[in-house]
mmCIF file of C-alpha atoms in Angstrom:
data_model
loop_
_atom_site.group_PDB
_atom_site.id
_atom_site.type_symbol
_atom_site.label_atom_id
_atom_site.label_comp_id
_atom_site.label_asym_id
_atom_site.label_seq_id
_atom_site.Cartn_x
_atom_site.Cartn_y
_atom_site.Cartn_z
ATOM 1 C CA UNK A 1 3.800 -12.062 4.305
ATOM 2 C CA UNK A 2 0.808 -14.361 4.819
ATOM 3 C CA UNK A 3 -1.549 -15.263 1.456
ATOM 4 C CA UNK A 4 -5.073 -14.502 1.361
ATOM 5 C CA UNK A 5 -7.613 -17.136 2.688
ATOM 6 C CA UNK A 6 -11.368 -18.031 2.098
ATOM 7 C CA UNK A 7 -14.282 -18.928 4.418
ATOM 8 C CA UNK A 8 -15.249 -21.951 2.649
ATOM 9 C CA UNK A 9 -15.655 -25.571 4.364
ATOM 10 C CA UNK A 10 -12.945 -28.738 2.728
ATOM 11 C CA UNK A 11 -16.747 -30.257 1.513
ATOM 12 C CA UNK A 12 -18.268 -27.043 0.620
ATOM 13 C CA UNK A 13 -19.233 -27.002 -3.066
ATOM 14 C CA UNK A 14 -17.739 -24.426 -5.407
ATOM 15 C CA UNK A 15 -19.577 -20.933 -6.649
ATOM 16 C CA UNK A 16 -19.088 -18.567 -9.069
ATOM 17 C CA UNK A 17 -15.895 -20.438 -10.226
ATOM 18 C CA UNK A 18 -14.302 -20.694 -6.651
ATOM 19 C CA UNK A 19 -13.068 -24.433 -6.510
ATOM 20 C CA UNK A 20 -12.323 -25.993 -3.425
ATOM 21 C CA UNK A 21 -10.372 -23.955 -1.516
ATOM 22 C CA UNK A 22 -8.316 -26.682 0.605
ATOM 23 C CA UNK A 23 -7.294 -28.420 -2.715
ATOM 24 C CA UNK A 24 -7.299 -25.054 -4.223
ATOM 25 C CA UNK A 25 -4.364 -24.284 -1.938
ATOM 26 C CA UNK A 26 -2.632 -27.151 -0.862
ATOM 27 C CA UNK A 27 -2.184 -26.988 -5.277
ATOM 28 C CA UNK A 28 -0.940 -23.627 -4.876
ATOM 29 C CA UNK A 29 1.955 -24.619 -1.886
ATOM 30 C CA UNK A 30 2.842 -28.303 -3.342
ATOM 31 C CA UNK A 31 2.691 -27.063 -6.961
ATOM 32 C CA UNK A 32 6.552 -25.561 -6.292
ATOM 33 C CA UNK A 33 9.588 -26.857 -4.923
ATOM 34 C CA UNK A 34 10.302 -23.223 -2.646
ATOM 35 C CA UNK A 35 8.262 -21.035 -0.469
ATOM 36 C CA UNK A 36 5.821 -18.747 -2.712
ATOM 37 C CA UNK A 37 6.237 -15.956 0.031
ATOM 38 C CA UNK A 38 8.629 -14.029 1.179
ATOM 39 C CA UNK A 39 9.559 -15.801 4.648
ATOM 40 C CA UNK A 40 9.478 -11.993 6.003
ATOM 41 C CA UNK A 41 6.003 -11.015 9.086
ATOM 42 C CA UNK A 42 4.122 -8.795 7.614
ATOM 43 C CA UNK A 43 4.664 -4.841 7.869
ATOM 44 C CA UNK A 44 1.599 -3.596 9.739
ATOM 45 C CA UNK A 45 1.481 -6.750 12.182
ATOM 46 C CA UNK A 46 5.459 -6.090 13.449
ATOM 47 C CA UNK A 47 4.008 -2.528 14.109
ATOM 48 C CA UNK A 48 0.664 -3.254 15.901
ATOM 49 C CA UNK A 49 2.367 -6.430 18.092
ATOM 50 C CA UNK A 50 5.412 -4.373 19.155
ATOM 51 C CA UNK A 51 2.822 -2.385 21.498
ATOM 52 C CA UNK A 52 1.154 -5.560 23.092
ATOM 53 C CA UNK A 53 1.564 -7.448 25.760
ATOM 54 C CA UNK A 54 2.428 -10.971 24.905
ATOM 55 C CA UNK A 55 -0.048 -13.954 25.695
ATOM 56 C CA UNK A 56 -1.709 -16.533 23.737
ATOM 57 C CA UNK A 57 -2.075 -15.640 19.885
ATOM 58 C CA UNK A 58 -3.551 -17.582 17.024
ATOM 59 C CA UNK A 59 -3.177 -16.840 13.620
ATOM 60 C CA UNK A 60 -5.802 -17.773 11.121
ATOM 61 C CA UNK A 61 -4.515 -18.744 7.550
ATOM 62 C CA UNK A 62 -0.382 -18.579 8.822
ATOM 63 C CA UNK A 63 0.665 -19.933 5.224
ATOM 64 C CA UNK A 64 4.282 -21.091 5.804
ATOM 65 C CA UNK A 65 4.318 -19.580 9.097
ATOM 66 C CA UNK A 66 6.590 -16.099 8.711
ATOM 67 C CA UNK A 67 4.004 -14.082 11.262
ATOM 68 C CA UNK A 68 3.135 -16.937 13.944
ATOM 69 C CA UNK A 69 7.022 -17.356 14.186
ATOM 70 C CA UNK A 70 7.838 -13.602 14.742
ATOM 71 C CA UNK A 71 4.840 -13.467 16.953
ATOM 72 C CA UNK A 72 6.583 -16.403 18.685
ATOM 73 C CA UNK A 73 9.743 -14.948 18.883
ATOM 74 C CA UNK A 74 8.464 -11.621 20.513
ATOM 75 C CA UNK A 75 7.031 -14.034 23.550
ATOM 76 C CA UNK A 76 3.840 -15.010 22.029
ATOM 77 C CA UNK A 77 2.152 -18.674 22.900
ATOM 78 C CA UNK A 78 1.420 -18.860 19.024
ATOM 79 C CA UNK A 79 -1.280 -21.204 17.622
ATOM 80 C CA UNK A 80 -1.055 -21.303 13.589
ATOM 81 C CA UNK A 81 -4.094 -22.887 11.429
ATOM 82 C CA UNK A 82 -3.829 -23.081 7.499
ATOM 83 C CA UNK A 83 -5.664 -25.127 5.115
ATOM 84 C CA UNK A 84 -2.463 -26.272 3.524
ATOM 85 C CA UNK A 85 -0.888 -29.430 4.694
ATOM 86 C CA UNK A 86 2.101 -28.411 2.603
ATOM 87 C CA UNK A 87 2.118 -24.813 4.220
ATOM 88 C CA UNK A 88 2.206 -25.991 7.929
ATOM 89 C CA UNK A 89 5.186 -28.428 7.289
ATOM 90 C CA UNK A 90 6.815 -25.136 6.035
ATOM 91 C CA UNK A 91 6.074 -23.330 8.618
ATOM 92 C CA UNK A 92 6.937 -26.020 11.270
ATOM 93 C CA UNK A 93 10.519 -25.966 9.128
ATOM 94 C CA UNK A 94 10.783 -22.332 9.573
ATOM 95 C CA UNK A 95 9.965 -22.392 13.285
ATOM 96 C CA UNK A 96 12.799 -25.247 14.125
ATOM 97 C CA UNK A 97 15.092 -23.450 12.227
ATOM 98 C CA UNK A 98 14.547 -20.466 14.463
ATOM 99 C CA UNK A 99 14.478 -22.409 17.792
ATOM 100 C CA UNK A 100 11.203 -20.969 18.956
ATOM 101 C CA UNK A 101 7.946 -23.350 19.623
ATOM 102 C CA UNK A 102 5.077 -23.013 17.387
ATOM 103 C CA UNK A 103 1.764 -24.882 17.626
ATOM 104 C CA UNK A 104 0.677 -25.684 13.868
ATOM 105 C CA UNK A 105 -2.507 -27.288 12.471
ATOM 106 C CA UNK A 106 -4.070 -27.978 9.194
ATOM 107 C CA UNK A 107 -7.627 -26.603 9.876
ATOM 108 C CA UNK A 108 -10.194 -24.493 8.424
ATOM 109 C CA UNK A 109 -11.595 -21.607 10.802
ATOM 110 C CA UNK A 110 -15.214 -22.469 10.083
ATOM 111 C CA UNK A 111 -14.943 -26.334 11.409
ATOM 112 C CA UNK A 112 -12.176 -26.284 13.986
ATOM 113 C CA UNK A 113 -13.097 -27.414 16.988
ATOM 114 C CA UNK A 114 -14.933 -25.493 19.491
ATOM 115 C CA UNK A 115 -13.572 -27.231 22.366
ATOM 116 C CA UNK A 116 -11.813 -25.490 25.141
ATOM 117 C CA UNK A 117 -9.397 -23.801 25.547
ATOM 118 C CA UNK A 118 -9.310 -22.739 21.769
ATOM 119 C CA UNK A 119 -12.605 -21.193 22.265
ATOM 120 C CA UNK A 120 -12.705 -17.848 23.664
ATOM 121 C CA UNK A 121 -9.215 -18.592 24.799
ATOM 122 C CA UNK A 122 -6.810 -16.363 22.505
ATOM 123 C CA UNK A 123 -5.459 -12.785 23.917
ATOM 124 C CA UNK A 124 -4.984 -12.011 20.132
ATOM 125 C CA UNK A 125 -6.995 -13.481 16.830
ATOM 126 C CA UNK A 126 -5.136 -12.562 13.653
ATOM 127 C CA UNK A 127 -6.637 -12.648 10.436
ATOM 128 C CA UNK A 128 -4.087 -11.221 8.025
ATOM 129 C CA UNK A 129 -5.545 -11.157 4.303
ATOM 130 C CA UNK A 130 -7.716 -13.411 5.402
ATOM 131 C CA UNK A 131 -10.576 -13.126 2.292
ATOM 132 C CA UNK A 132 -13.712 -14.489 0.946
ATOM 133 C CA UNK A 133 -14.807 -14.238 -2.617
ATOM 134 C CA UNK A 134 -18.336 -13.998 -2.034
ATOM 135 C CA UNK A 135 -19.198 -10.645 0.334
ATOM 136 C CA UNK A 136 -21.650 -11.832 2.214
ATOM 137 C CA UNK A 137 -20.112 -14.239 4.030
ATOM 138 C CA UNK A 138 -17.534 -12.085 5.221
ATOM 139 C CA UNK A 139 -19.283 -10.796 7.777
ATOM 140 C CA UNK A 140 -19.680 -14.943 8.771
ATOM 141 C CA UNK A 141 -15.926 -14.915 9.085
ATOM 142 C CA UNK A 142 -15.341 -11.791 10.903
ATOM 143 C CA UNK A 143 -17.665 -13.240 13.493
ATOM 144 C CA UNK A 144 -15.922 -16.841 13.653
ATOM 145 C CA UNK A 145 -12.457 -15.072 14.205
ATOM 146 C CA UNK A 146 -13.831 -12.918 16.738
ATOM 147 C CA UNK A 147 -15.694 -16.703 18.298
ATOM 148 C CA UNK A 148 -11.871 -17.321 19.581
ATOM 149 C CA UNK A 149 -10.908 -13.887 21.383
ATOM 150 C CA UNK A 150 -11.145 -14.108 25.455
ATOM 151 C CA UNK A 151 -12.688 -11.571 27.413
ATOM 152 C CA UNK A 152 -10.728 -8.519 27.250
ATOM 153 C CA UNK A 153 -9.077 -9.632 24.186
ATOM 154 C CA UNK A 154 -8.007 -8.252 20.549
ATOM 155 C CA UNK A 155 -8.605 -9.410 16.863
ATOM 156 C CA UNK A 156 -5.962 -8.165 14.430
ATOM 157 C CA UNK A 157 -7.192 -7.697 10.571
ATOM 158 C CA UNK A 158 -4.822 -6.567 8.090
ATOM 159 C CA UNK A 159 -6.722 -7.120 5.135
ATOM 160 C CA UNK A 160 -6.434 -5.691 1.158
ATOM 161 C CA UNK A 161 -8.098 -2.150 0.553
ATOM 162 C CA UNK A 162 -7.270 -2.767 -3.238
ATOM 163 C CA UNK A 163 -4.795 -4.783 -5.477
ATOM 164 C CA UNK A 164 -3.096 -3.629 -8.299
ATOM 165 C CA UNK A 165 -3.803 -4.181 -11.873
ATOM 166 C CA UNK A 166 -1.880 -6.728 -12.897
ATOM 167 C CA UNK A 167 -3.489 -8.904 -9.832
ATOM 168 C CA UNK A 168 -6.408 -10.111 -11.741
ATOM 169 C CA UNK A 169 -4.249 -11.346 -14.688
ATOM 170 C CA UNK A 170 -2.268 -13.500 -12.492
ATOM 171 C CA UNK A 171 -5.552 -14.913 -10.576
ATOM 172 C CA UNK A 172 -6.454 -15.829 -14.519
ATOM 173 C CA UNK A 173 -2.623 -17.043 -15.062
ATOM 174 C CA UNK A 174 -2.546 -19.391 -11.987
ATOM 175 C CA UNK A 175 -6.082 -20.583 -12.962
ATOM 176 C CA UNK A 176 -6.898 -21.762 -9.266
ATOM 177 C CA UNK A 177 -9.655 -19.134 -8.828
ATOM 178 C CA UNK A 178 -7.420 -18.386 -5.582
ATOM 179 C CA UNK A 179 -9.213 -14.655 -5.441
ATOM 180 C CA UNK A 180 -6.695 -12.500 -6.006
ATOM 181 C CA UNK A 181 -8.894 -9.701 -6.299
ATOM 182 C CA UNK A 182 -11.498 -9.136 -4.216
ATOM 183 C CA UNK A 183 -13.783 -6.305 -3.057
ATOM 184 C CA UNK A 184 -12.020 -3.258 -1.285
ATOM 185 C CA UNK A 185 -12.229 -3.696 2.965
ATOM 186 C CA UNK A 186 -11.809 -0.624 4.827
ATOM 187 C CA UNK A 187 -11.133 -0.444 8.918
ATOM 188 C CA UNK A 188 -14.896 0.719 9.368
ATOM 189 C CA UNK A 189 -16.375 -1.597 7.158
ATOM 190 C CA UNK A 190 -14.278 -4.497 8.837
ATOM 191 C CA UNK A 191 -15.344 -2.650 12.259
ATOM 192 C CA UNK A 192 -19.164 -2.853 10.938
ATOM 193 C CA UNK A 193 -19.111 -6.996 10.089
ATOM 194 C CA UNK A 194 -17.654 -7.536 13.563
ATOM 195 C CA UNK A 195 -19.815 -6.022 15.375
ATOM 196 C CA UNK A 196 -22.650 -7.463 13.103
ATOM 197 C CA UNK A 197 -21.281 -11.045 13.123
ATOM 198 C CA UNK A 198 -19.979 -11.082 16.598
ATOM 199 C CA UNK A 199 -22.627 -10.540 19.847
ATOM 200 C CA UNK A 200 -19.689 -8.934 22.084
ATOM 201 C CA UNK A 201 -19.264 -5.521 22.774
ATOM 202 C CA UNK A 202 -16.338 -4.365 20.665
ATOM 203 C CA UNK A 203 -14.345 -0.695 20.577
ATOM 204 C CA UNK A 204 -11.784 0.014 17.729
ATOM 205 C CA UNK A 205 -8.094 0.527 18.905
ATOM 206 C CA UNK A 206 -6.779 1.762 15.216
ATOM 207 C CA UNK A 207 -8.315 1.452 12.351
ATOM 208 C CA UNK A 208 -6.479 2.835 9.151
ATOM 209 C CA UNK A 209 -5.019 2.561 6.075
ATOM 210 C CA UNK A 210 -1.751 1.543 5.686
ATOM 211 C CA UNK A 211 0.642 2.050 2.599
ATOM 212 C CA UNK A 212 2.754 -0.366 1.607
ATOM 213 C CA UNK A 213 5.404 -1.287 -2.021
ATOM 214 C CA UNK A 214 4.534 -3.740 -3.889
ATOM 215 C CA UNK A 215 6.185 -5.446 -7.149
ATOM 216 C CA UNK A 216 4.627 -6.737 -10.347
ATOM 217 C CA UNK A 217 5.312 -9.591 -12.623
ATOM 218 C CA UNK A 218 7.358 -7.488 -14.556
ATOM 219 C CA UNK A 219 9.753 -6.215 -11.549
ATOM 220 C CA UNK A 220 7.955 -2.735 -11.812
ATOM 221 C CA UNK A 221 7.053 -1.289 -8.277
ATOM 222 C CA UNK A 222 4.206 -0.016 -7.109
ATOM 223 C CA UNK A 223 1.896 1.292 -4.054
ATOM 224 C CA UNK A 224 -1.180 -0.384 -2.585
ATOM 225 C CA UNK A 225 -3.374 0.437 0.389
ATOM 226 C CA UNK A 226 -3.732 -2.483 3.188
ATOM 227 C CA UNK A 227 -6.635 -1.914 6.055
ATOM 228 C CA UNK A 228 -5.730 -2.703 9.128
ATOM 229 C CA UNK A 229 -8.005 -3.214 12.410
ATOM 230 C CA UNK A 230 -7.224 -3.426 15.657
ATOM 231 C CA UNK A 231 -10.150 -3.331 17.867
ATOM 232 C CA UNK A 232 -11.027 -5.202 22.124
ATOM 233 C CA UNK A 233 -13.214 -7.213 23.355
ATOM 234 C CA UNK A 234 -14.924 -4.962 25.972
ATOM 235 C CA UNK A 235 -16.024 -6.356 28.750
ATOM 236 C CA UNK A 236 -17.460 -4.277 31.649
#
């Protein structure tokens, strides 16, 4: 399961209490001696991949690499990005130790470099709770993502529809302002910023909620609602 990211810059100045989000973090991954996730690709992106065609992927925010290595494993020419120095040389671990090659880099979405062929080059952009703490740069985000599909391409975003309770006391617990709540992102409304944020001509694929277990800090389970988007590039 990959963490939750934010659209902020490594020089961009903080706002409404959201610090630096590449020190932010790299705190959060070097702060512990083991992997803070569970090492297993997300749910909803094993189901979605299984019915593509493999070709070049990248995967925006890969945290210590679980879904860029399964993509990687199913064929994919995977391309990870993280803000978390500490993340990728998990993630690089995990890939070795599953004999498959991964391309890794510590980068942040909204600087990395335009330059061929990462531009417009990707058959598949995932952005897999990939958030931003202020709304209205969302939309900003959405569009970068969708900056690195090819023609003909896909963007993948499996993103929270809501968090539990108890998610907002542990944002306050870890005091990193890390955003673990954030405001509810439905298939439509995702659908909506991309085609606001991105000038391409875009048609949804699946857009729907997905249900998936969850367990508290006190070992109690519990049910929350991910969205997840599929939609191509269209391009006649």
């Amino acid at each position: 399961m990959t963490e939750p990211q934010q659209a902020v810059s490594q020089d961009s100045a903080s706002n409404e209490g959201v610090p630096d989000t590449v020190a932010a973090w790299e705190e959060r991954y070097a702060g512990t001696g083991e992997a803070i996730w569970s090492g297993n690709p997300n749910e909803s992106l094993v189901a979605v991949a299984r019915g593509l065609t493999p070709g070049r992927v990248l995967d925006v925010g890969c945290g210590e690499g679980a879904d860029v290595t399964w993509l990687a494993e199913q064929g994919w020419d995977a391309t990870g990005i993280d803000l978390s120095q500490t993340a990728i040389d998990r993630a690089g671990e995990i890939a070795e130790a599953k004999g498959v090659s991964v391309k890794l880099e510590v980068a942040d979405i909204t600087t990395w470099s335009d330059l061929e062929p990462r531009r417009g080059g990707f058959d598949l952009v995932l952005g897999c709770f990939l958030h931003t703490r202020l709304p209205d740069t969302r939309e900003e985000l959405v569009g970068r993502l969708a900056e690195y599909v090819a023609p003909g391409g896909r963007i993948l975003l499996i993103s929270h529809a809501e968090m539990p309770d108890w998610a907002e006391n542990l944002d306050d617990e870890l005091g990193h302002g890390l955003g673990h709540h954030h405001e509810p992102v439905t298939p439509n409304g995702d659908f909506a910023l991309l085609i606001g944020g991105s000038p391409a001509r875009w048609e949804i694929e699946l857009g729907e909620l997905r249900t998936r277990e969850v367990e508290g800090p006190d070992g109690k389970p519990s049910e929350i609602d991910d969205s997840v988007l599929l939609a191509h590039m269209v391009t006649d």
